[in-house]
Short mmCIF file of C-alpha atoms and ligand atoms in Angstrom, two decimals:
data_model
loop_
_atom_site.label_atom_id
_atom_site.label_comp_id
_atom_site.label_asym_id
_atom_site.label_seq_id
_atom_site.Cartn_x
_atom_site.Cartn_y
_atom_site.Cartn_z
CA UNK A 15 13.96 22.56 -27.05
CA UNK A 16 13.14 20.36 -29.47
CA UNK A 17 9.40 17.96 -29.49
CA UNK A 18 11.18 14.93 -29.03
CA UNK A 19 12.86 17.02 -25.95
CA UNK A 20 10.33 18.19 -24.49
CA UNK A 21 8.56 14.61 -24.41
CA UNK A 22 11.37 13.40 -22.70
CA UNK A 23 11.33 16.07 -20.07
CA UNK A 24 7.74 16.28 -19.08
CA UNK A 25 8.23 12.31 -19.40
CA UNK A 26 11.27 12.16 -17.11
CA UNK A 27 9.98 14.85 -14.47
CA UNK A 28 6.43 13.15 -14.23
CA UNK A 29 8.19 9.70 -13.57
CA UNK A 30 11.19 11.68 -11.15
CA UNK A 31 7.88 13.59 -8.94
CA UNK A 32 6.91 9.27 -8.69
CA UNK A 33 9.61 8.55 -7.09
CA UNK A 34 10.01 11.09 -4.70
CA UNK A 35 7.82 12.49 -1.46
CA UNK A 36 5.67 11.82 1.50
CA UNK A 37 4.19 7.97 -0.02
CA UNK A 38 6.81 6.80 -2.33
CA UNK A 39 8.31 3.35 -1.95
CA UNK A 40 11.47 4.75 -4.10
CA UNK A 41 12.55 7.57 -1.17
CA UNK A 42 12.83 4.77 1.33
CA UNK A 43 13.33 6.23 4.71
CA UNK A 44 13.22 3.14 6.80
CA UNK A 45 15.15 0.03 7.14
CA UNK A 46 12.62 -2.09 5.64
CA UNK A 47 11.54 0.20 3.06
CA UNK A 48 15.14 0.11 1.66
CA UNK A 49 15.31 -3.80 2.00
CA UNK A 50 11.73 -3.92 -0.40
CA UNK A 51 13.67 -1.40 -2.93
CA UNK A 52 16.83 -2.87 -3.15
CA UNK A 53 15.30 -6.50 -3.99
CA UNK A 54 13.24 -4.30 -6.77
CA UNK A 55 15.41 -3.03 -8.42
CA UNK A 56 17.14 -6.24 -8.46
CA UNK A 57 13.73 -7.87 -9.74
CA UNK A 58 13.62 -5.06 -12.93
CA UNK A 59 17.19 -5.41 -13.64
CA UNK A 60 16.90 -9.10 -13.68
CA UNK A 61 13.47 -9.43 -15.79
CA UNK A 62 14.88 -6.55 -18.03
CA UNK A 63 17.38 -9.20 -19.05
CA UNK A 64 15.74 -12.28 -18.98
CA UNK A 65 12.98 -9.94 -21.17
CA UNK A 66 16.20 -9.27 -23.76
CA UNK A 67 16.97 -12.97 -24.25
CA UNK A 68 13.51 -13.65 -24.81
CA UNK A 69 12.82 -11.41 -27.68
CA UNK A 70 16.60 -12.28 -28.89
CA UNK A 71 15.88 -15.68 -28.65
CA UNK A 72 12.44 -14.53 -30.72
CA UNK A 73 13.97 -12.73 -32.88
CA UNK A 74 16.69 -15.39 -33.82
CA UNK A 75 13.91 -17.70 -34.25
CA UNK A 76 11.57 -15.62 -36.75
CA UNK A 77 14.47 -13.72 -38.82
CA UNK A 78 17.58 -16.56 -38.25
CA UNK A 79 18.48 -19.98 -38.79
CA UNK A 80 15.64 -21.20 -40.90
CA UNK A 81 16.62 -25.11 -41.15
CA UNK A 82 14.72 -27.59 -37.88
CA UNK A 83 16.82 -28.48 -35.40
CA UNK A 84 17.50 -31.55 -33.62
CA UNK A 85 16.08 -33.64 -31.12
CA UNK A 86 18.78 -32.92 -29.04
CA UNK A 87 19.30 -29.18 -29.66
CA UNK A 88 16.02 -28.16 -28.61
CA UNK A 89 15.68 -30.83 -25.79
CA UNK A 90 18.80 -29.26 -24.55
CA UNK A 91 17.56 -25.78 -24.78
CA UNK A 92 14.45 -26.75 -22.83
CA UNK A 93 16.02 -28.51 -20.10
CA UNK A 94 18.58 -25.72 -19.29
CA UNK A 95 16.43 -22.45 -20.42
CA UNK A 96 13.39 -23.83 -19.22
CA UNK A 97 14.25 -26.31 -15.66
CA UNK A 98 17.97 -25.45 -14.33
CA UNK A 99 17.80 -21.80 -15.05
CA UNK A 100 14.56 -20.73 -13.10
CA UNK A 101 14.57 -23.77 -10.96
CA UNK A 102 18.24 -22.14 -9.67
CA UNK A 103 17.13 -18.08 -9.73
CA UNK A 104 13.54 -18.99 -7.84
CA UNK A 105 15.51 -21.12 -5.81
CA UNK A 106 18.24 -18.23 -5.20
CA UNK A 107 15.28 -15.55 -4.44
CA UNK A 108 13.03 -17.24 -2.59
CA UNK A 109 16.37 -18.50 -0.86
CA UNK A 110 17.73 -14.21 -0.15
CA UNK A 111 13.38 -13.35 0.28
CA UNK A 112 12.93 -15.72 3.24
CA UNK A 113 16.56 -15.06 5.07
CA UNK A 114 15.48 -11.16 4.98
CA UNK A 115 12.60 -12.11 6.86
CA UNK A 116 13.68 -12.90 10.62
CA UNK A 117 15.99 -9.63 10.36
CA UNK A 118 12.82 -7.52 9.51
CA UNK A 119 10.62 -9.52 11.72
CA UNK A 120 13.40 -9.06 14.85
CA UNK A 121 12.34 -7.29 18.79
CA UNK A 122 11.47 -4.05 18.75
CA UNK A 123 13.39 -1.63 20.94
CA UNK A 124 11.26 1.41 21.01
CA UNK A 125 8.00 1.81 21.33
CA UNK A 126 4.50 -0.14 21.55
CA UNK A 127 1.88 1.60 19.46
CA UNK A 128 -1.59 -0.22 18.79
CA UNK A 129 -3.28 0.48 15.99
CA UNK A 130 -6.51 -0.59 15.05
CA UNK A 131 -8.24 0.09 11.67
CA UNK A 132 -11.99 1.48 11.37
CA UNK A 133 -14.29 1.97 8.83
CA UNK A 134 -12.74 4.77 7.86
CA UNK A 135 -10.08 6.40 10.59
CA UNK A 136 -7.08 4.39 11.99
CA UNK A 137 -7.72 4.55 16.44
CA UNK A 138 -3.71 5.07 17.86
CA UNK A 139 -3.40 4.10 21.35
CA UNK A 140 0.42 4.83 22.39
CA UNK A 141 2.52 3.01 25.63
CA UNK A 142 -0.36 0.12 26.04
CA UNK A 143 0.51 -2.06 28.62
CA UNK A 144 -0.34 -5.69 27.74
CA UNK A 145 3.11 -6.81 25.89
CA UNK A 146 5.84 -8.67 24.84
CA UNK A 147 4.04 -11.43 22.43
CA UNK A 148 1.22 -10.61 20.05
CA UNK A 149 -2.13 -11.39 21.59
CA UNK A 150 -5.53 -12.25 19.91
CA UNK A 151 -7.33 -8.72 20.38
CA UNK A 152 -5.06 -5.24 20.76
CA UNK A 153 -4.22 -3.91 24.25
CA UNK A 154 -5.93 -2.02 26.33
CA UNK A 155 -5.78 1.46 27.68
CA UNK A 156 -2.47 3.73 26.73
CA UNK A 157 -2.58 7.12 25.16
CA UNK A 158 -5.42 7.44 22.54
CA UNK A 159 -4.99 9.66 19.20
CA UNK A 160 -6.33 8.87 15.40
CA UNK A 161 -5.09 9.50 12.01
CA UNK A 162 -1.72 10.55 13.39
CA UNK A 163 1.75 8.00 14.79
CA UNK A 164 4.61 9.23 15.55
CA UNK A 165 7.36 7.47 16.23
CA UNK A 166 10.68 8.03 17.07
CA UNK A 167 13.52 8.29 14.97
CA UNK A 168 16.18 5.34 15.11
CA UNK A 169 14.05 3.61 17.24
CA UNK A 170 12.06 0.07 16.65
CA UNK A 171 8.38 1.01 16.96
CA UNK A 172 6.46 -2.20 17.55
CA UNK A 173 2.92 -1.66 15.23
CA UNK A 174 -0.07 -3.76 16.71
CA UNK A 175 -2.59 -4.22 14.17
CA UNK A 176 -5.97 -5.18 14.62
CA UNK A 177 -9.88 -3.86 13.34
CA UNK A 178 -13.39 -4.09 14.67
CA UNK A 179 -15.20 -4.25 11.33
CA UNK A 180 -13.38 -5.92 8.15
CA UNK A 181 -9.70 -6.73 6.81
CA UNK A 182 -7.97 -3.30 6.39
CA UNK A 183 -4.26 -2.94 5.64
CA UNK A 184 -1.36 -0.37 6.71
CA UNK A 185 0.54 0.71 4.74
CA UNK A 186 3.18 3.52 4.67
CA UNK A 187 5.28 2.92 1.55
CA UNK A 188 8.27 5.18 2.84
CA UNK A 189 8.69 2.91 5.72
CA UNK A 190 8.33 -0.19 5.16
CA UNK A 191 5.84 -3.06 3.73
CA UNK A 192 2.30 -2.91 4.24
CA UNK A 193 0.38 -5.44 6.80
CA UNK A 194 -3.11 -6.67 6.82
CA UNK A 195 -5.40 -5.45 10.24
CA UNK A 196 -7.73 -8.36 10.94
CA UNK A 197 -10.13 -8.51 13.35
CA UNK A 198 -9.60 -11.40 15.80
CA UNK A 199 -6.37 -11.40 15.51
CA UNK A 200 -3.48 -8.86 16.18
CA UNK A 201 -0.35 -8.62 13.39
CA UNK A 202 2.65 -6.82 14.28
CA UNK A 203 4.87 -4.91 12.24
CA UNK A 204 8.27 -3.25 13.33
CA UNK A 205 9.05 0.04 12.11
CA UNK A 206 12.97 1.63 11.65
CA UNK A 207 12.75 4.85 10.62
CA UNK A 208 16.02 6.27 9.11
CA UNK A 209 15.27 9.79 9.18
CA UNK A 210 12.85 11.69 10.43
CA UNK A 211 10.11 13.75 8.73
CA UNK A 212 6.29 13.43 8.05
CA UNK A 213 5.25 10.49 5.60
CA UNK A 214 2.04 9.47 4.41
CA UNK A 215 0.01 5.87 5.21
CA UNK A 216 -3.00 4.40 3.23
CA UNK A 217 -5.69 1.98 4.17
CA UNK A 218 -4.29 -1.22 1.87
CA UNK A 219 -7.19 -3.21 1.43
CA UNK A 220 -10.42 -2.34 -0.19
CA UNK A 221 -12.85 -1.90 3.34
CA UNK A 222 -15.32 -0.11 1.75
CA UNK A 223 -17.14 3.12 0.00
CA UNK A 224 -14.31 5.75 2.18
CA UNK A 225 -11.58 3.44 1.24
CA UNK A 226 -9.52 5.26 -0.76
CA UNK A 227 -9.98 8.27 1.88
CA UNK A 228 -8.33 6.27 5.45
CA UNK A 229 -4.33 7.84 5.11
CA UNK A 230 -2.95 8.36 8.10
CA UNK A 231 0.73 10.43 8.50
CA UNK A 232 3.39 9.08 10.04
CA UNK A 233 5.69 11.35 12.09
CA UNK A 234 8.95 10.75 13.11
CA UNK A 235 10.77 13.06 15.12
CA UNK A 236 13.52 12.42 17.72
CA UNK A 237 13.86 10.50 20.55
CA UNK A 238 13.04 13.36 23.50
CA UNK A 239 10.24 15.31 21.17
CA UNK A 240 8.38 11.63 21.10
CA UNK A 241 7.91 11.10 24.44
CA UNK A 242 6.77 15.39 25.52
CA UNK A 243 4.96 14.23 22.28
CA UNK A 244 2.78 10.77 23.92
CA UNK A 245 3.24 13.23 27.34
CA UNK A 246 0.59 16.18 25.61
CA UNK A 247 -1.57 13.74 24.34
CA UNK A 248 -1.91 12.25 27.55
CA UNK A 249 -3.12 15.77 28.70
CA UNK A 250 -7.51 16.34 28.90
CA UNK A 251 -8.41 18.73 26.82
CA UNK A 252 -6.56 22.07 26.43
CA UNK A 253 -10.31 24.49 26.84
CA UNK A 254 -13.42 22.55 28.14
CA UNK A 255 -15.93 25.50 28.77
CA UNK A 256 -17.36 27.76 26.58
CA UNK A 257 -20.28 27.51 23.98
CA UNK A 258 -18.58 25.16 21.89
CA UNK A 259 -17.73 22.79 24.29
CA UNK A 260 -21.56 22.23 25.67
CA UNK A 261 -23.02 22.79 23.04
CA UNK A 262 -20.60 19.75 21.63
CA UNK A 263 -22.28 17.45 24.42
CA UNK A 264 -25.24 18.81 23.73
CA UNK A 265 -25.49 18.07 20.42
CA UNK A 266 -24.98 14.28 20.69
CA UNK A 267 -21.37 14.76 19.52
CA UNK A 268 -20.39 13.38 22.65
CA UNK A 269 -22.20 9.90 22.03
CA UNK A 270 -19.72 9.11 19.95
CA UNK A 271 -16.28 11.30 20.26
CA UNK A 272 -14.37 11.94 23.38
CA UNK A 273 -12.65 14.69 24.72
CA UNK A 274 -10.86 14.18 27.87
CA UNK A 275 -11.91 16.72 30.47
CA UNK A 276 -15.24 16.90 30.21
CA UNK A 277 -18.96 14.72 30.04
CA UNK A 278 -17.81 13.43 26.00
CA UNK A 279 -16.51 9.89 26.31
CA UNK A 280 -17.99 7.84 23.33
CA UNK A 281 -15.97 5.22 21.53
CA UNK A 282 -17.27 5.86 17.98
CA UNK A 283 -15.17 8.29 16.56
CA UNK A 284 -11.99 9.58 16.95
CA UNK A 285 -10.71 10.83 20.46
CA UNK A 286 -10.61 14.73 19.43
CA UNK A 287 -9.41 15.57 23.03
CA UNK A 288 -5.88 17.27 20.97
CA UNK A 289 -7.54 16.77 17.60
CA UNK A 290 -6.19 20.62 16.38
CA UNK A 291 -2.51 19.67 16.98
CA UNK A 292 -2.75 16.57 14.36
CA UNK A 293 -1.68 17.66 10.29
CA UNK A 294 -5.14 16.36 8.89
CA UNK A 295 -8.54 15.66 9.96
CA UNK A 296 -11.02 12.82 8.56
CA UNK A 297 -8.53 9.51 7.84
CA UNK A 298 -5.95 12.48 5.96
CA UNK A 299 -8.41 14.16 3.44
CA UNK A 300 -8.22 17.55 4.82
CA UNK A 301 -5.92 20.18 6.19
CA UNK A 302 -6.72 20.60 10.19
CA UNK A 303 -8.68 24.80 9.96
CA UNK A 304 -11.61 26.33 11.70
CA UNK A 305 -13.60 26.42 8.29
CA UNK A 306 -12.47 22.16 7.62
CA UNK A 307 -13.54 21.09 10.88
CA UNK A 308 -17.55 23.33 9.64
CA UNK A 309 -17.31 21.88 6.33
CA UNK A 310 -17.21 18.23 7.72
CA UNK A 311 -19.63 18.70 10.37
CA UNK A 312 -22.03 20.21 7.94
CA UNK A 313 -21.72 17.55 5.87
CA UNK A 314 -19.00 14.69 6.28
CA UNK A 315 -20.86 12.99 4.34
CA UNK A 316 -19.83 15.28 1.40
CA UNK A 317 -16.09 15.80 2.20
CA UNK A 318 -15.78 11.44 2.57
CA UNK A 319 -17.99 9.96 1.02
CA UNK A 320 -19.47 6.85 2.79
CA UNK A 321 -18.23 8.25 6.23
CA UNK A 322 -19.61 6.48 9.09
CA UNK A 323 -20.20 10.25 10.94
CA UNK A 324 -24.04 11.35 10.50
CA UNK A 325 -24.23 14.81 9.07
CA UNK A 326 -25.13 17.98 11.06
CA UNK A 327 -26.04 20.18 8.74
CA UNK A 328 -29.87 20.54 10.55
CA UNK A 329 -28.16 22.51 13.55
CA UNK A 330 -28.01 26.10 13.36
CA UNK A 331 -24.68 27.88 11.02
CA UNK A 332 -23.90 29.80 14.37
CA UNK A 333 -23.05 26.24 16.50
CA UNK A 334 -21.57 25.00 13.61
CA UNK A 335 -18.81 28.03 13.99
CA UNK A 336 -19.02 27.35 17.33
CA UNK A 337 -18.14 24.16 18.14
CA UNK A 338 -15.65 24.40 15.08
CA UNK A 339 -13.56 27.16 17.07
CA UNK A 340 -14.01 24.73 19.94
CA UNK A 341 -12.44 21.82 18.10
CA UNK A 342 -9.71 24.34 16.67
CA UNK A 343 -8.93 25.47 20.07
CA UNK A 344 -8.07 21.86 21.42
CA UNK A 345 -4.25 21.61 20.65
CA UNK B 10 -0.84 -55.87 -15.32
CA UNK B 11 2.52 -55.74 -17.72
CA UNK B 12 2.86 -54.48 -21.18
CA UNK B 13 5.61 -54.46 -22.99
CA UNK B 14 7.28 -56.49 -20.22
CA UNK B 15 6.66 -52.92 -18.07
CA UNK B 16 4.40 -52.11 -16.03
CA UNK B 17 2.05 -49.67 -17.39
CA UNK B 18 0.66 -46.20 -17.28
CA UNK B 19 -1.93 -43.81 -16.56
CA UNK B 20 -3.60 -41.73 -15.21
CA UNK B 21 -2.96 -42.03 -11.87
CA UNK B 22 0.56 -42.89 -12.14
CA UNK B 23 0.61 -39.37 -14.13
CA UNK B 24 -0.80 -37.83 -10.74
CA UNK B 25 1.10 -39.15 -8.48
CA UNK B 26 4.16 -36.33 -7.89
CA UNK B 27 2.19 -33.94 -7.73
CA UNK B 28 -1.02 -35.51 -5.54
CA UNK B 29 2.33 -35.86 -2.89
CA UNK B 30 3.35 -31.99 -3.89
CA UNK B 31 0.35 -31.31 -2.75
CA UNK B 32 -0.15 -33.07 0.02
CA UNK B 33 3.37 -31.79 1.52
CA UNK B 34 1.96 -28.58 0.68
CA UNK B 35 -1.28 -28.80 2.95
CA UNK B 36 0.92 -30.17 5.61
CA UNK B 37 3.43 -28.36 6.23
CA UNK B 38 1.27 -25.05 5.88
CA UNK B 39 -1.56 -26.42 8.06
CA UNK B 40 0.41 -27.66 10.91
CA UNK B 41 2.60 -23.95 10.65
CA UNK B 42 -0.92 -22.20 10.97
CA UNK B 43 -2.53 -24.30 13.62
CA UNK B 44 0.41 -24.54 16.00
CA UNK B 45 0.81 -20.71 15.43
CA UNK B 46 -2.89 -19.45 15.28
CA UNK B 47 -3.13 -18.87 19.07
CA UNK B 48 -0.60 -15.60 18.15
CA UNK B 49 0.31 -14.85 21.41
CA UNK B 50 3.54 -16.90 21.86
CA UNK B 51 5.31 -15.16 18.85
CA UNK B 52 8.68 -15.46 20.16
CA UNK B 53 8.50 -18.82 21.20
CA UNK B 54 10.69 -21.60 19.21
CA UNK B 55 8.82 -24.22 17.24
CA UNK B 56 11.49 -27.12 16.56
CA UNK B 57 9.03 -29.96 17.06
CA UNK B 58 6.76 -28.21 14.49
CA UNK B 59 9.85 -27.82 11.58
CA UNK B 60 11.15 -31.21 12.65
CA UNK B 61 7.82 -32.04 11.64
CA UNK B 62 7.91 -30.35 8.59
CA UNK B 63 11.03 -31.84 7.57
CA UNK B 64 10.54 -35.39 8.63
CA UNK B 65 7.67 -35.21 6.05
CA UNK B 66 9.64 -33.68 3.53
CA UNK B 67 12.08 -36.25 3.56
CA UNK B 68 9.45 -38.58 3.57
CA UNK B 69 7.22 -37.21 0.32
CA UNK B 70 10.93 -36.43 -1.88
CA UNK B 71 11.49 -39.63 -1.35
CA UNK B 72 8.10 -40.74 -2.98
CA UNK B 73 8.63 -38.69 -5.41
CA UNK B 74 12.35 -39.78 -6.62
CA UNK B 75 11.23 -43.09 -6.76
CA UNK B 76 7.96 -42.39 -8.78
CA UNK B 77 10.70 -40.42 -11.36
CA UNK B 78 13.23 -43.65 -11.42
CA UNK B 79 10.21 -46.04 -11.87
CA UNK B 80 9.37 -43.40 -14.90
CA UNK B 81 12.84 -42.86 -16.12
CA UNK B 82 13.87 -46.34 -16.27
CA UNK B 83 10.32 -47.50 -18.34
CA UNK B 84 10.99 -44.68 -20.43
CA UNK B 85 14.29 -45.05 -21.26
CA UNK B 86 13.93 -48.77 -22.23
CA UNK B 87 11.52 -47.88 -24.80
CA UNK B 88 15.20 -45.69 -26.28
CA UNK B 89 13.35 -42.46 -24.42
CA UNK B 90 11.81 -40.40 -27.52
CA UNK B 91 9.20 -37.49 -27.09
CA UNK B 92 7.75 -37.56 -30.34
CA UNK B 93 4.36 -39.25 -29.34
CA UNK B 94 2.18 -37.97 -32.61
CA UNK B 95 1.20 -41.61 -33.62
CA UNK B 96 -1.94 -43.65 -32.34
CA UNK B 97 -0.24 -46.38 -30.90
CA UNK B 98 -0.24 -48.21 -27.37
CA UNK B 99 3.72 -48.29 -27.20
CA UNK B 100 3.33 -44.41 -28.15
CA UNK B 101 0.71 -43.67 -25.44
CA UNK B 102 3.09 -45.12 -23.25
CA UNK B 103 6.09 -43.34 -23.94
CA UNK B 104 3.91 -39.97 -23.61
CA UNK B 105 2.23 -40.89 -20.43
CA UNK B 106 5.97 -42.41 -18.95
CA UNK B 107 7.87 -38.67 -20.38
CA UNK B 108 4.90 -36.42 -18.42
CA UNK B 109 5.36 -38.71 -15.85
CA UNK B 110 9.46 -37.93 -15.75
CA UNK B 111 8.74 -34.28 -15.63
CA UNK B 112 6.16 -33.70 -13.42
CA UNK B 113 7.56 -35.36 -10.92
CA UNK B 114 11.03 -33.41 -11.58
CA UNK B 115 8.57 -30.78 -10.73
CA UNK B 116 7.13 -32.06 -7.91
CA UNK B 117 10.75 -32.64 -6.83
CA UNK B 118 11.39 -28.58 -6.61
CA UNK B 119 8.12 -27.41 -5.48
CA UNK B 120 8.57 -29.90 -2.54
CA UNK B 121 12.20 -28.08 -1.73
CA UNK B 122 10.89 -25.14 -2.21
CA UNK B 123 8.08 -25.66 0.48
CA UNK B 124 10.49 -26.54 3.03
CA UNK B 125 12.73 -23.44 2.72
CA UNK B 126 11.41 -21.65 5.36
CA UNK B 127 11.61 -24.82 7.96
CA UNK B 128 15.22 -23.61 7.79
CA UNK B 129 14.89 -19.92 8.26
CA UNK B 130 12.07 -19.15 10.42
CA UNK B 131 12.94 -20.68 14.55
CA UNK B 132 9.22 -19.21 15.35
CA UNK B 133 6.04 -17.95 15.32
CA UNK B 134 6.97 -14.36 13.75
CU1 LIG C 406 -9.23 0.43 5.84
#
């Protein structure tokens, strides 16, 4: 391949890989993301056309005609090109964008899931009570989980968003636009996925040191599978005895974490009852493996700087291993 | 005060239209925010709020039109020139009249834009 050819191939490869995948707004899998993408293409085409005209006019002004213009033609250019044209184009875009919104904010016909954005992870609760409408605080109860949100395909799922600490923002680029999670307020986002898959979400509002590592996954599955998943998440932990479970309670993990079926009922960190059934730990950061559990317990701060969980490197290595192995069984 | 047989323009006449625009913006924004603040009844219609904003909009647009009409007339009365590079009271007056006219046009468009949501949203979503 020639050198320019290689560069072009490399560039288009880089551009294309950036446009696909689980976290790309260019690869939509939801109704709102599709609309946003259409809007983007139209804005891009319009912007390009205007840019070409402006560059053409400047070229003409610099290289073309040299004599002065009459006041009249100058004013005409300003009135039509500078006032009427932008006013009409902006009014059209504004109207189009506005009329899109009621449709996207339409009532949900699927489940209601409460998502609390907390420094630096996502507390999730399925099948919460206390709807319809939106309230000041997230509804209590429901089936607890964290950092992974399952939603049924083809249904409009209502995500209720809030936060106990600072403002975060919930963004799953392939599914929908972002929505802030604001303390003392519940915001509502409706997700309507159009194809199954696993998508990446991120916190899109700087919230502190570990903000970059505040991710999550959204898993889109057929409705029956969704129901079965929520039912399984509602069950108590798979194994509640053995040394791992005992050490978990003894070493103070229980003060912050709940494992339903054991004495651990802390409410500071993620519910770990089914932690091994989730794809990732530490909010989308590490794949769920026994080694990663152990590494995270040994020094959470090292893996996720700024994390709100203390390091437990003082524990004997066997105890860390025992806890990690037990957590690995909590499917 | 009459100068050259017309009212005299000053900074206050210049900023009158943008001030109305600013008022309209704050009024609509605060009223809608206040109405939707409890955030627990988002599907309920807010007809009263929309009507209030529509009414205030009509008044604001009318005032802006009056300002524009005055500026236009006085500017045209002088022949409506654009070159204001002399240091004379006439040039100053003409400059202020024409600028007022442009700002009134901008404010008019802005107030219309600010009101479009009233036509589209009927509740607090
Ligand atoms: Cu955050």
